[in-house]
Amino acid sequence: MNFIKDSIFGRPDEPEKLKKKIPGPGVPILGDLPTATKWTLANPGKLPMHRTLELHGQFGPVYSFGVGSATFVIVGDPAMFRQVLTHEDFQEHINLPFLKTFGARKGIFMADYERWKVHRRFSHRILRDLGFGKIQMQDNILREATHLVDDLRSRCSEPVETRAAMSCAVSNVINQLVFGKRFDYSEPEFARQLDSARMVTNISLTLVPCRAPPASPRATPSSRPSASARSPGTRRSLDFNNNEADQPEDFITAFLREQVHQDPDSEHYFTDDDLCDIVADFFVAGTDTTAVALTWAALLLAKHQDVQDKVRAELFYLGDTILEKQAGLHYTRAFWDEVLRFCMLVPLNMRHSVRETSVGGYRIPADTVVGANAYAVSRNAELFPEPETFRPARFLDAEGCYCRSPGMDGLVFGAGKRGCMGESLARMEMLVFLASLVQNFQLELPEKERPRFSEIFIGEDGAVHQPKQHRILFTELPRD
Ligand code: HEM
């Protein structure tokens, strides 16, 4: 057994090192707070993720620090990074006592193991039935891309805040899946929903539409117990005798169907709170991430006009056939890999040790938060020479064909059982929305923004690394 474990995860840990304390910054009792504050004051404009590189340089690939009663271990070596993502001992996301106090243990991302298992399996099945990640999803995305282009076209005369436009488009793809409808970009309720999605931490308390799920378009009076019989609110009755139950039209309806099949007298994982938290997870995990990826992409295209020309040359004449042709889009695929590596949307992937274990030869007690440092891997010069240079061609071979780098494994979407559930959808959206931008517009940085480029680019701290607020000029391309 040990032989198999060692051959997968490397040499057994050296017993002497296992006894050693993990090195790291900070002082007794106050932990890392004073050292982190000092660093922040000395490095204005830099982000905590930049500090992690300095700390790896100082303490090695594994370092540790305390904040309050919690201990954090950060792992920045590529092999150890993948070990944390894929090993059974780390198959929970961050699990801190204050999160439990706020009840943030339902849904998928933060759920306890048993609940997570049920929710992930159920959600996976329903999303697949709804066309998630499949070519049929393309229609939804293409339709939304048309709305995005119309919106940008109506504002061509002035620079546009890209992030807001991307959020509307991406969020509507999730709205279609979850609620079975899209919102007009100018609807006040939609603006409120987008604001809520940004308030990641108290998302399940504020995401209004999921506290009052909209009625299904096929809602009819029912002869059997209905969702409305057990849960108050604005919900109308749903007919659960319907033979089309195998083909849900949206996630909420599918969940409510499952809910009425549960025994009301025994504990189950299909409560209204579970529904709210799963839906919140889809919005938080699926909206900001993809919208920010597109915002970075637009910014980099505006900055690197030569790259924009090459992407446009590949995508311009493809029209709506983009997803069918994607295997042959060598430069575009290389471009996306480089955008995602360069910008590192989720710089630290926070996991949690479910039992005592070890990483890099150090003992990790049970219940330790372990951060798989994707940012450090993305800046590893052995995997990605000159890592601070934005160069899509690093993912092309001598013939100009796309070649995936093993360094990208798990880097952007995580890996293992807890890997991202939305990767295929996100990749589709990124490709289709990008194509709609370069097929219709020339993207440029307005004069006013040019001197700010490095400031915009350093970006802002948060669960998702995003560029500082900026505007881009979208000039409509002539149609021949
Ligand atoms: C560019 C876009 C996206 C990025 C960069 C991204 C990244 C990630 C990462 C790094 C994780 C943690 C994985 C791990 O721990 O190994 C994650 C988890 C997750 N993502 Fe995404 N994601 C994106 C889009 C989406 C979309 C569109 C959805 C759709 C609904 C989604 C749903 C989820 C869910 C539900 C989880 C939790 C999985 C679990 O705990 O089992 N993500 N994502």
Coordinates of C-alpha atoms and ligand atoms in Angstrom, one line a residue:
M1 CA 0.0 0.0 0.0
N2 CA 2.8 2.4 1.0
F3 CA 4.6 1.6 -2.2
I4 CA 1.6 2.7 -4.3
K5 CA 1.2 5.9 -2.3
D6 CA 4.9 6.7 -2.6
S7 CA 5.1 6.0 -6.3
I8 CA 2.2 8.5 -6.8
F9 CA 3.2 11.1 -4.3
G10 CA 7.0 10.8 -4.2
R11 CA 9.4 9.6 -1.5
P12 CA 8.2 8.9 2.0
D13 CA 8.6 11.9 4.2
E14 CA 11.9 12.0 6.2
P15 CA 11.1 11.2 9.8
E16 CA 13.4 13.9 11.1
K17 CA 11.7 16.6 9.1
L18 CA 8.2 15.4 10.1
K19 CA 9.1 16.5 13.6
K20 CA 10.2 19.9 12.5
K21 CA 8.0 23.0 12.7
I22 CA 7.0 24.4 9.3
P23 CA 9.0 27.6 8.8
G24 CA 7.1 30.8 8.2
P25 CA 6.6 34.5 9.1
G26 CA 5.0 35.9 12.2
V27 CA 5.4 36.2 15.9
P28 CA 4.0 34.2 18.8
I29 CA 0.3 35.0 19.7
L30 CA -0.2 37.7 17.0
G31 CA 0.8 35.4 14.2
D32 CA 1.4 36.9 10.8
L33 CA -0.7 40.1 11.3
P34 CA 2.1 42.4 12.2
T35 CA 4.5 41.1 9.6
A36 CA 1.8 41.2 6.9
T37 CA 0.8 44.8 7.9
K38 CA 4.5 45.9 7.7
W39 CA 4.9 44.3 4.3
T40 CA 1.7 46.0 3.0
L41 CA 2.8 49.4 4.1
A42 CA 6.3 48.9 2.6
N43 CA 4.8 47.7 -0.7
P44 CA 2.0 49.9 -1.7
G45 CA 0.1 48.7 -4.8
K46 CA 1.3 45.1 -4.4
L47 CA -1.1 42.3 -3.4
P48 CA -0.8 39.5 -0.9
M49 CA -0.3 37.0 -3.7
H50 CA 2.9 38.8 -4.6
R51 CA 4.1 38.5 -1.0
T52 CA 3.6 34.7 -1.2
L53 CA 6.5 34.6 -3.8
E54 CA 8.8 36.4 -1.4
L55 CA 7.8 34.1 1.4
H56 CA 8.5 31.0 -0.7
G57 CA 11.9 32.5 -1.5
Q58 CA 12.6 33.0 2.2
F59 CA 11.1 29.9 3.7
G60 CA 10.9 27.3 0.9
P61 CA 8.1 25.6 -1.0
V62 CA 6.1 25.0 2.2
Y63 CA 5.5 27.7 4.8
S64 CA 3.1 28.3 7.5
F65 CA 1.6 31.2 9.5
G66 CA -1.1 31.8 12.1
V67 CA -4.0 34.3 12.1
G68 CA -5.9 34.2 15.3
S69 CA -6.4 30.6 16.3
A70 CA -6.2 29.3 12.7
T71 CA -3.0 27.9 11.1
F72 CA -2.5 28.3 7.4
V73 CA 0.0 26.3 5.4
I74 CA 0.9 27.5 1.9
V75 CA 2.4 25.1 -0.7
G76 CA 4.0 26.5 -3.9
D77 CA 6.0 23.6 -5.4
P78 CA 4.2 22.3 -8.5
A79 CA 4.2 18.6 -7.5
M80 CA 3.1 19.4 -3.9
F81 CA 0.5 21.8 -5.4
R82 CA -1.1 18.9 -7.3
Q83 CA -0.8 16.6 -4.3
V84 CA -2.9 19.0 -2.2
L85 CA -5.5 19.2 -5.0
T86 CA -5.8 15.5 -5.6
H87 CA -5.1 13.7 -2.4
E88 CA -7.9 12.3 -0.3
D89 CA -6.5 14.0 2.8
F90 CA -7.3 17.4 1.4
Q91 CA -10.7 16.8 -0.2
E92 CA -12.5 19.7 1.6
H93 CA -12.4 23.3 0.8
I94 CA -11.5 25.8 3.5
N95 CA -13.3 25.1 6.8
L96 CA -13.0 27.7 9.4
P97 CA -15.1 28.0 12.6
F98 CA -16.5 31.4 11.8
L99 CA -17.9 30.1 8.5
K100 CA -19.8 27.4 10.4
T101 CA -21.2 30.1 12.6
F102 CA -22.6 31.9 9.6
G103 CA -24.1 28.6 8.4
A104 CA -22.0 28.5 5.3
R105 CA -21.7 24.7 5.3
K106 CA -24.4 23.9 2.7
G107 CA -24.4 24.2 -1.0
I108 CA -21.4 22.6 -2.8
F109 CA -18.2 24.7 -2.4
M110 CA -18.3 24.8 1.5
A111 CA -20.4 21.9 2.2
D112 CA -19.5 19.1 4.7
Y113 CA -18.4 16.0 3.0
E114 CA -21.6 14.0 3.1
R115 CA -23.8 16.9 2.0
W116 CA -21.2 17.8 -0.7
K117 CA -21.3 14.3 -2.1
V118 CA -25.1 14.3 -2.5
H119 CA -25.2 17.9 -3.9
R120 CA -22.3 17.5 -6.3
R121 CA -23.7 14.3 -7.8
F122 CA -27.2 15.7 -8.1
S123 CA -26.1 19.0 -9.5
H124 CA -23.8 17.3 -12.0
R125 CA -26.6 15.1 -13.3
I126 CA -29.1 17.9 -13.6
L127 CA -26.7 20.3 -15.2
R128 CA -25.7 17.6 -17.7
D129 CA -29.4 17.1 -18.5
L130 CA -29.7 20.8 -19.1
G131 CA -27.0 20.6 -21.7
F132 CA -24.2 21.9 -19.5
G133 CA -20.8 21.7 -21.2
K134 CA -22.5 20.1 -24.3
I135 CA -22.8 21.6 -27.8
Q136 CA -26.6 22.3 -27.1
M137 CA -25.5 24.9 -24.5
Q138 CA -24.0 26.8 -27.4
D139 CA -27.4 28.3 -28.4
N140 CA -27.8 29.9 -25.0
I141 CA -24.3 31.4 -25.1
L142 CA -24.6 32.5 -28.7
R143 CA -27.9 34.2 -28.0
E144 CA -26.3 36.0 -25.0
A145 CA -23.3 37.0 -27.2
T146 CA -25.7 38.8 -29.5
H147 CA -27.1 40.8 -26.6
L148 CA -23.6 41.6 -25.4
V149 CA -22.6 42.8 -28.9
D150 CA -25.8 44.9 -29.2
D151 CA -25.1 46.4 -25.8
L152 CA -21.5 47.3 -26.7
R153 CA -22.5 48.6 -30.1
S154 CA -25.0 51.0 -28.5
R155 CA -22.1 52.4 -26.4
C156 CA -19.4 52.5 -29.1
S157 CA -19.0 56.3 -28.9
E158 CA -17.4 56.2 -25.4
P159 CA -15.1 53.9 -23.5
V160 CA -16.9 51.1 -21.7
E161 CA -16.4 49.5 -18.3
T162 CA -15.9 46.0 -19.6
R163 CA -16.3 44.2 -16.4
A164 CA -19.9 45.3 -16.0
A165 CA -20.8 44.3 -19.5
M166 CA -19.1 40.8 -19.2
S167 CA -20.9 40.2 -15.8
C168 CA -24.3 40.7 -17.4
A169 CA -23.6 38.4 -20.3
V170 CA -22.0 35.6 -18.2
S171 CA -24.6 35.9 -15.4
N172 CA -27.4 35.5 -17.9
V173 CA -26.0 32.1 -19.0
I174 CA -26.3 30.9 -15.4
N175 CA -29.7 32.6 -15.1
Q176 CA -30.9 30.5 -18.0
L177 CA -29.6 27.3 -16.3
V178 CA -30.9 28.1 -12.9
F179 CA -34.1 30.1 -13.4
G180 CA -34.8 29.2 -17.0
K181 CA -34.8 32.8 -18.0
R182 CA -32.5 35.7 -18.8
F183 CA -32.7 39.3 -17.6
D184 CA -32.5 42.5 -19.6
Y185 CA -29.2 44.3 -18.8
S186 CA -31.2 47.3 -17.6
E187 CA -33.5 45.5 -15.2
P188 CA -32.9 46.8 -11.6
E189 CA -33.3 43.3 -10.2
F190 CA -30.5 42.1 -12.4
A191 CA -28.2 44.9 -11.2
R192 CA -29.0 43.9 -7.6
Q193 CA -28.3 40.2 -8.4
L194 CA -24.9 41.1 -9.9
D195 CA -24.0 43.2 -6.8
S196 CA -24.9 40.4 -4.6
A197 CA -22.8 37.9 -6.5
R198 CA -19.8 40.2 -5.9
M199 CA -20.4 40.2 -2.1
V200 CA -19.0 36.7 -2.0
T201 CA -18.9 36.2 1.7
N202 CA -22.6 36.8 2.5
I203 CA -23.8 35.7 -0.8
S204 CA -26.5 33.2 0.4
L205 CA -28.1 35.9 2.6
T206 CA -28.3 38.4 -0.2
L207 CA -28.9 36.7 -3.5
V208 CA -32.5 37.7 -3.7
P209 CA -33.9 35.6 -6.6
C210 CA -32.9 32.4 -4.9
R211 CA -34.8 33.3 -1.7
A212 CA -37.9 33.5 -3.8
P213 CA -37.5 31.1 -6.8
P214 CA -39.5 32.2 -9.8
A215 CA -42.4 30.0 -10.8
S216 CA -41.8 27.5 -13.5
P217 CA -43.3 28.4 -16.8
R218 CA -45.0 25.0 -16.7
A219 CA -46.4 25.4 -13.2
T220 CA -49.8 23.7 -12.9
P221 CA -52.1 22.7 -10.1
S222 CA -51.0 19.4 -8.7
S223 CA -52.8 16.4 -7.3
R224 CA -49.7 15.4 -5.4
P225 CA -47.8 17.2 -2.6
S226 CA -46.2 20.2 -4.2
A227 CA -43.3 22.3 -3.3
S228 CA -45.5 25.1 -2.3
A229 CA -47.3 22.9 0.2
R230 CA -44.2 22.6 2.2
S231 CA -42.4 25.9 1.6
P232 CA -43.9 29.3 1.9
G233 CA -43.0 32.2 -0.4
T234 CA -43.9 33.3 -3.9
R235 CA -43.5 29.9 -5.4
R236 CA -46.5 28.5 -7.3
S237 CA -47.4 24.8 -7.4
L238 CA -45.4 22.5 -9.7
D239 CA -46.8 19.4 -11.2
F240 CA -44.6 16.6 -10.2
N241 CA -46.7 14.0 -11.9
N242 CA -45.5 15.3 -15.1
N243 CA -43.9 12.7 -17.3
E244 CA -41.3 15.2 -18.5
A245 CA -39.8 15.1 -15.0
D246 CA -36.7 13.6 -16.5
Q247 CA -36.2 16.7 -18.6
P248 CA -36.0 19.6 -16.2
E249 CA -36.2 23.0 -17.8
D250 CA -34.2 24.7 -15.1
F251 CA -32.1 23.7 -12.1
I252 CA -34.6 25.1 -9.5
T253 CA -37.5 23.1 -10.9
A254 CA -35.4 19.9 -10.9
F255 CA -34.3 20.6 -7.3
L256 CA -37.9 21.2 -6.1
R257 CA -39.0 17.9 -7.8
E258 CA -36.3 16.1 -5.9
Q259 CA -37.4 17.8 -2.7
V260 CA -40.9 16.5 -2.8
H261 CA -39.6 13.0 -3.2
Q262 CA -37.7 13.2 0.1
D263 CA -39.2 11.9 3.3
P264 CA -40.3 15.0 5.2
D265 CA -39.8 13.2 8.5
S266 CA -36.2 12.3 8.1
E267 CA -33.1 14.6 7.7
H268 CA -32.2 15.1 4.0
Y269 CA -30.1 17.5 2.0
F270 CA -32.8 19.0 -0.2
T271 CA -34.0 21.8 2.0
D272 CA -34.7 25.4 0.8
D273 CA -31.5 26.5 2.4
D274 CA -29.6 23.8 0.5
L275 CA -31.2 25.1 -2.7
C276 CA -30.3 28.7 -1.9
D277 CA -26.7 27.8 -1.2
I278 CA -26.2 25.7 -4.3
V279 CA -27.6 28.4 -6.5
A280 CA -25.4 30.9 -4.7
D281 CA -22.4 28.7 -5.4
F282 CA -23.3 28.7 -9.1
F283 CA -23.5 32.4 -9.2
V284 CA -20.4 33.1 -7.1
A285 CA -18.3 30.4 -8.7
G286 CA -19.7 30.8 -12.2
T287 CA -20.3 34.5 -12.7
D288 CA -17.4 36.5 -11.4
T289 CA -14.7 34.1 -12.4
T290 CA -15.7 33.9 -16.1
A291 CA -16.6 37.6 -16.3
V292 CA -13.2 38.5 -14.9
A293 CA -11.5 36.1 -17.2
L294 CA -13.1 37.9 -20.2
T295 CA -12.3 41.3 -18.7
W296 CA -8.6 40.3 -18.5
A297 CA -8.7 39.0 -22.0
A298 CA -10.3 42.2 -23.4
L299 CA -7.7 44.2 -21.5
L300 CA -4.8 42.2 -22.9
L301 CA -6.2 42.3 -26.4
A302 CA -6.4 46.1 -26.1
K303 CA -2.9 46.3 -24.9
H304 CA -1.3 43.8 -27.4
Q305 CA -2.7 44.8 -30.8
D306 CA -0.6 42.2 -32.5
V307 CA -2.1 39.4 -30.4
Q308 CA -5.6 40.9 -31.2
D309 CA -4.9 40.7 -34.9
K310 CA -3.9 37.0 -34.7
V311 CA -6.9 36.0 -32.6
R312 CA -9.2 37.9 -35.0
A313 CA -7.6 36.3 -38.0
E314 CA -8.5 32.9 -36.6
L315 CA -12.0 33.7 -35.4
F316 CA -13.3 36.4 -37.8
Y317 CA -15.0 34.2 -40.5
L318 CA -16.2 31.4 -38.2
G319 CA -19.5 33.1 -37.3
D320 CA -21.6 30.7 -35.1
T321 CA -19.5 27.6 -35.8
I322 CA -16.9 28.5 -33.3
L323 CA -17.4 25.6 -30.9
E324 CA -17.4 22.9 -33.6
K325 CA -14.1 24.3 -35.0
Q326 CA -12.4 24.9 -31.7
A327 CA -9.9 22.0 -32.0
G328 CA -8.3 23.8 -34.9
L329 CA -8.1 27.2 -33.2
H330 CA -4.5 26.9 -32.2
Y331 CA -3.6 30.5 -31.6
T332 CA -6.9 31.2 -29.7
R333 CA -6.4 28.2 -27.4
A334 CA -2.8 29.3 -26.7
F335 CA -4.1 32.9 -26.1
W336 CA -6.6 31.6 -23.5
D337 CA -4.1 29.4 -21.7
E338 CA -1.7 32.4 -21.5
V339 CA -4.5 34.8 -20.3
L340 CA -5.5 32.3 -17.5
R341 CA -1.9 31.6 -16.5
F342 CA -0.8 35.3 -16.6
C343 CA -3.7 36.7 -14.7
M344 CA -4.3 33.8 -12.2
L345 CA -7.9 34.3 -11.4
V346 CA -7.8 32.1 -8.3
P347 CA -4.3 32.6 -6.9
L348 CA -4.7 30.5 -3.8
N349 CA -6.9 27.4 -3.9
M350 CA -7.8 26.9 -0.2
R351 CA -8.2 23.3 0.9
H352 CA -8.5 21.7 4.4
S353 CA -6.8 18.7 5.8
V354 CA -9.5 16.2 6.9
R355 CA -7.0 14.1 8.9
E356 CA -3.3 14.3 10.0
T357 CA -1.1 14.0 6.9
S358 CA 2.1 15.4 5.4
V359 CA 3.3 17.6 2.6
G360 CA 6.9 18.2 1.5
G361 CA 8.1 16.2 4.5
Y362 CA 6.3 18.3 7.0
R363 CA 3.5 17.0 9.3
I364 CA 0.2 18.7 8.7
P365 CA -2.2 18.3 11.6
A366 CA -5.9 17.5 10.9
D367 CA -8.1 20.6 10.4
T368 CA -5.4 22.8 8.9
V369 CA -6.1 25.2 6.1
V370 CA -3.7 24.4 3.2
G371 CA -3.4 26.8 0.4
A372 CA -2.4 25.4 -3.0
N373 CA -0.5 28.4 -4.3
A374 CA -1.5 28.5 -8.0
Y375 CA 0.1 31.9 -8.4
A376 CA 3.5 30.5 -7.3
V377 CA 3.2 27.7 -9.9
S378 CA 2.2 30.1 -12.6
R379 CA 5.4 32.1 -11.9
N380 CA 7.7 29.0 -11.8
A381 CA 10.3 29.8 -14.4
E382 CA 11.2 26.2 -15.1
L383 CA 7.6 25.5 -16.2
F384 CA 7.0 28.9 -17.8
P385 CA 10.2 30.7 -18.8
E386 CA 10.1 34.5 -18.3
P387 CA 6.8 34.1 -16.4
E388 CA 6.1 37.8 -16.1
T389 CA 6.0 38.1 -19.9
F390 CA 2.6 37.8 -21.6
R391 CA 3.3 35.5 -24.5
P392 CA 0.6 33.2 -26.0
A393 CA 3.2 31.6 -28.3
R394 CA 4.7 29.7 -25.3
F395 CA 1.8 27.3 -25.8
L396 CA 2.5 26.7 -29.6
D397 CA 5.0 24.3 -31.1
A398 CA 7.4 25.1 -34.0
E399 CA 4.5 24.4 -36.5
G400 CA 2.2 26.8 -34.7
C401 CA 0.1 24.0 -33.3
Y402 CA -1.4 24.4 -29.8
C403 CA 0.4 22.2 -27.2
R404 CA -0.8 22.0 -23.7
S405 CA 1.8 22.4 -21.0
P406 CA 1.7 19.9 -18.1
G407 CA 2.3 23.0 -15.9
M408 CA -1.3 24.0 -16.5
D409 CA -2.8 20.9 -14.9
G410 CA -5.1 22.0 -12.1
L411 CA -3.7 25.5 -12.2
V412 CA -6.8 27.4 -13.2
F413 CA -9.8 25.2 -12.4
G414 CA -8.3 23.1 -9.6
A415 CA -8.3 19.3 -9.8
G416 CA -9.4 16.1 -8.2
K417 CA -12.9 15.4 -6.7
R418 CA -13.2 19.1 -5.7
G419 CA -12.1 20.4 -9.1
C420 CA -14.3 23.1 -10.8
M421 CA -17.7 21.8 -11.8
G422 CA -18.1 24.6 -14.4
E423 CA -14.8 24.3 -16.4
S424 CA -16.4 23.1 -19.6
L425 CA -19.1 25.8 -19.5
A426 CA -16.6 28.5 -18.6
R427 CA -14.4 27.4 -21.6
M428 CA -17.3 27.6 -24.0
E429 CA -18.4 31.0 -22.7
M430 CA -14.8 32.4 -22.9
L431 CA -14.5 31.2 -26.5
V432 CA -17.9 32.4 -27.8
F433 CA -17.8 35.8 -26.0
L434 CA -14.2 36.4 -27.1
A435 CA -15.2 35.6 -30.7
S436 CA -18.1 37.9 -30.6
L437 CA -15.8 40.7 -29.4
V438 CA -13.1 40.4 -32.0
Q439 CA -15.6 39.6 -34.8
N440 CA -17.3 42.9 -34.2
F441 CA -15.0 45.4 -32.6
Q442 CA -11.4 46.8 -32.5
L443 CA -10.5 46.9 -28.8
E444 CA -8.2 49.8 -27.7
L445 CA -7.2 51.4 -24.4
P446 CA -8.4 55.0 -24.4
E447 CA -5.6 57.6 -24.1
K448 CA -6.6 58.3 -20.5
E449 CA -6.1 54.7 -19.4
R450 CA -2.7 54.1 -21.1
P451 CA -0.5 55.6 -18.3
R452 CA -2.5 53.6 -15.8
F453 CA -1.8 50.2 -17.4
S454 CA 0.6 48.8 -14.8
E455 CA -1.7 50.0 -12.0
I456 CA -4.8 48.5 -13.7
F457 CA -2.8 45.3 -14.3
I458 CA -1.6 44.7 -10.8
G459 CA -5.2 44.4 -10.0
E460 CA -7.2 44.0 -6.9
D461 CA -7.1 41.5 -4.1
G462 CA -10.0 39.1 -3.4
A463 CA -11.1 35.5 -3.9
V464 CA -10.9 36.3 -7.7
H465 CA -7.9 38.4 -8.9
Q466 CA -9.3 41.1 -11.1
P467 CA -7.9 44.1 -12.9
K468 CA -8.5 47.6 -11.4
Q469 CA -11.5 49.3 -12.8
H470 CA -10.9 50.6 -16.3
R471 CA -12.6 51.3 -19.6
I472 CA -12.0 50.1 -23.1
L473 CA -12.9 51.6 -26.4
F474 CA -14.9 49.3 -28.6
T475 CA -14.8 50.6 -32.2
E476 CA -17.2 48.8 -34.6
L477 CA -15.4 47.0 -37.4
P478 CA -16.5 47.7 -41.0
R479 CA -18.6 44.9 -42.5
D480 CA -17.8 43.9 -46.0
Ligands
HEM1 C1 -13.0 31.0 -15.6 C2 -13.9 30.5 -14.9 C3 -13.7 29.7 -13.6 C4 -12.6 29.5 -12.9 C5 -11.2 30.1 -13.0 C6 -13.0 28.6 -11.8 C7 -12.1 28.1 -10.8 C8 -12.5 27.2 -9.8 C9 -11.6 26.7 -8.9 C10 -10.1 27.0 -8.8 C11 -12.3 25.9 -8.0 C12 -11.7 25.1 -6.8 C13 -11.3 23.8 -7.4 C14 -10.5 22.9 -6.5 O1 -10.5 23.1 -5.3 O2 -9.7 22.0 -7.0 C15 -13.7 25.9 -8.5 C16 -14.7 25.2 -7.9 C17 -16.0 25.2 -8.3 N1 -16.5 25.9 -9.5 FE1 -15.4 26.9 -10.8 N2 -14.3 28.2 -12.0 C18 -14.8 28.9 -13.1 C19 -16.1 28.8 -13.6 C20 -17.1 28.1 -13.0 C21 -18.5 28.0 -13.6 C22 -18.9 28.7 -14.9 C23 -19.2 27.3 -12.7 C24 -20.7 26.9 -12.9 C25 -21.6 26.8 -12.3 C26 -18.3 26.9 -11.6 C27 -18.7 26.1 -10.5 C28 -17.8 25.7 -9.5 C29 -18.3 24.9 -8.4 C30 -19.7 24.5 -8.1 C31 -17.1 24.6 -7.6 C32 -17.0 23.8 -6.3 C33 -16.7 22.3 -6.6 C34 -16.7 21.4 -5.4 O3 -16.4 21.9 -4.3 O4 -16.9 20.2 -5.5 N3 -17.1 27.4 -11.8 N4 -13.8 26.7 -9.6

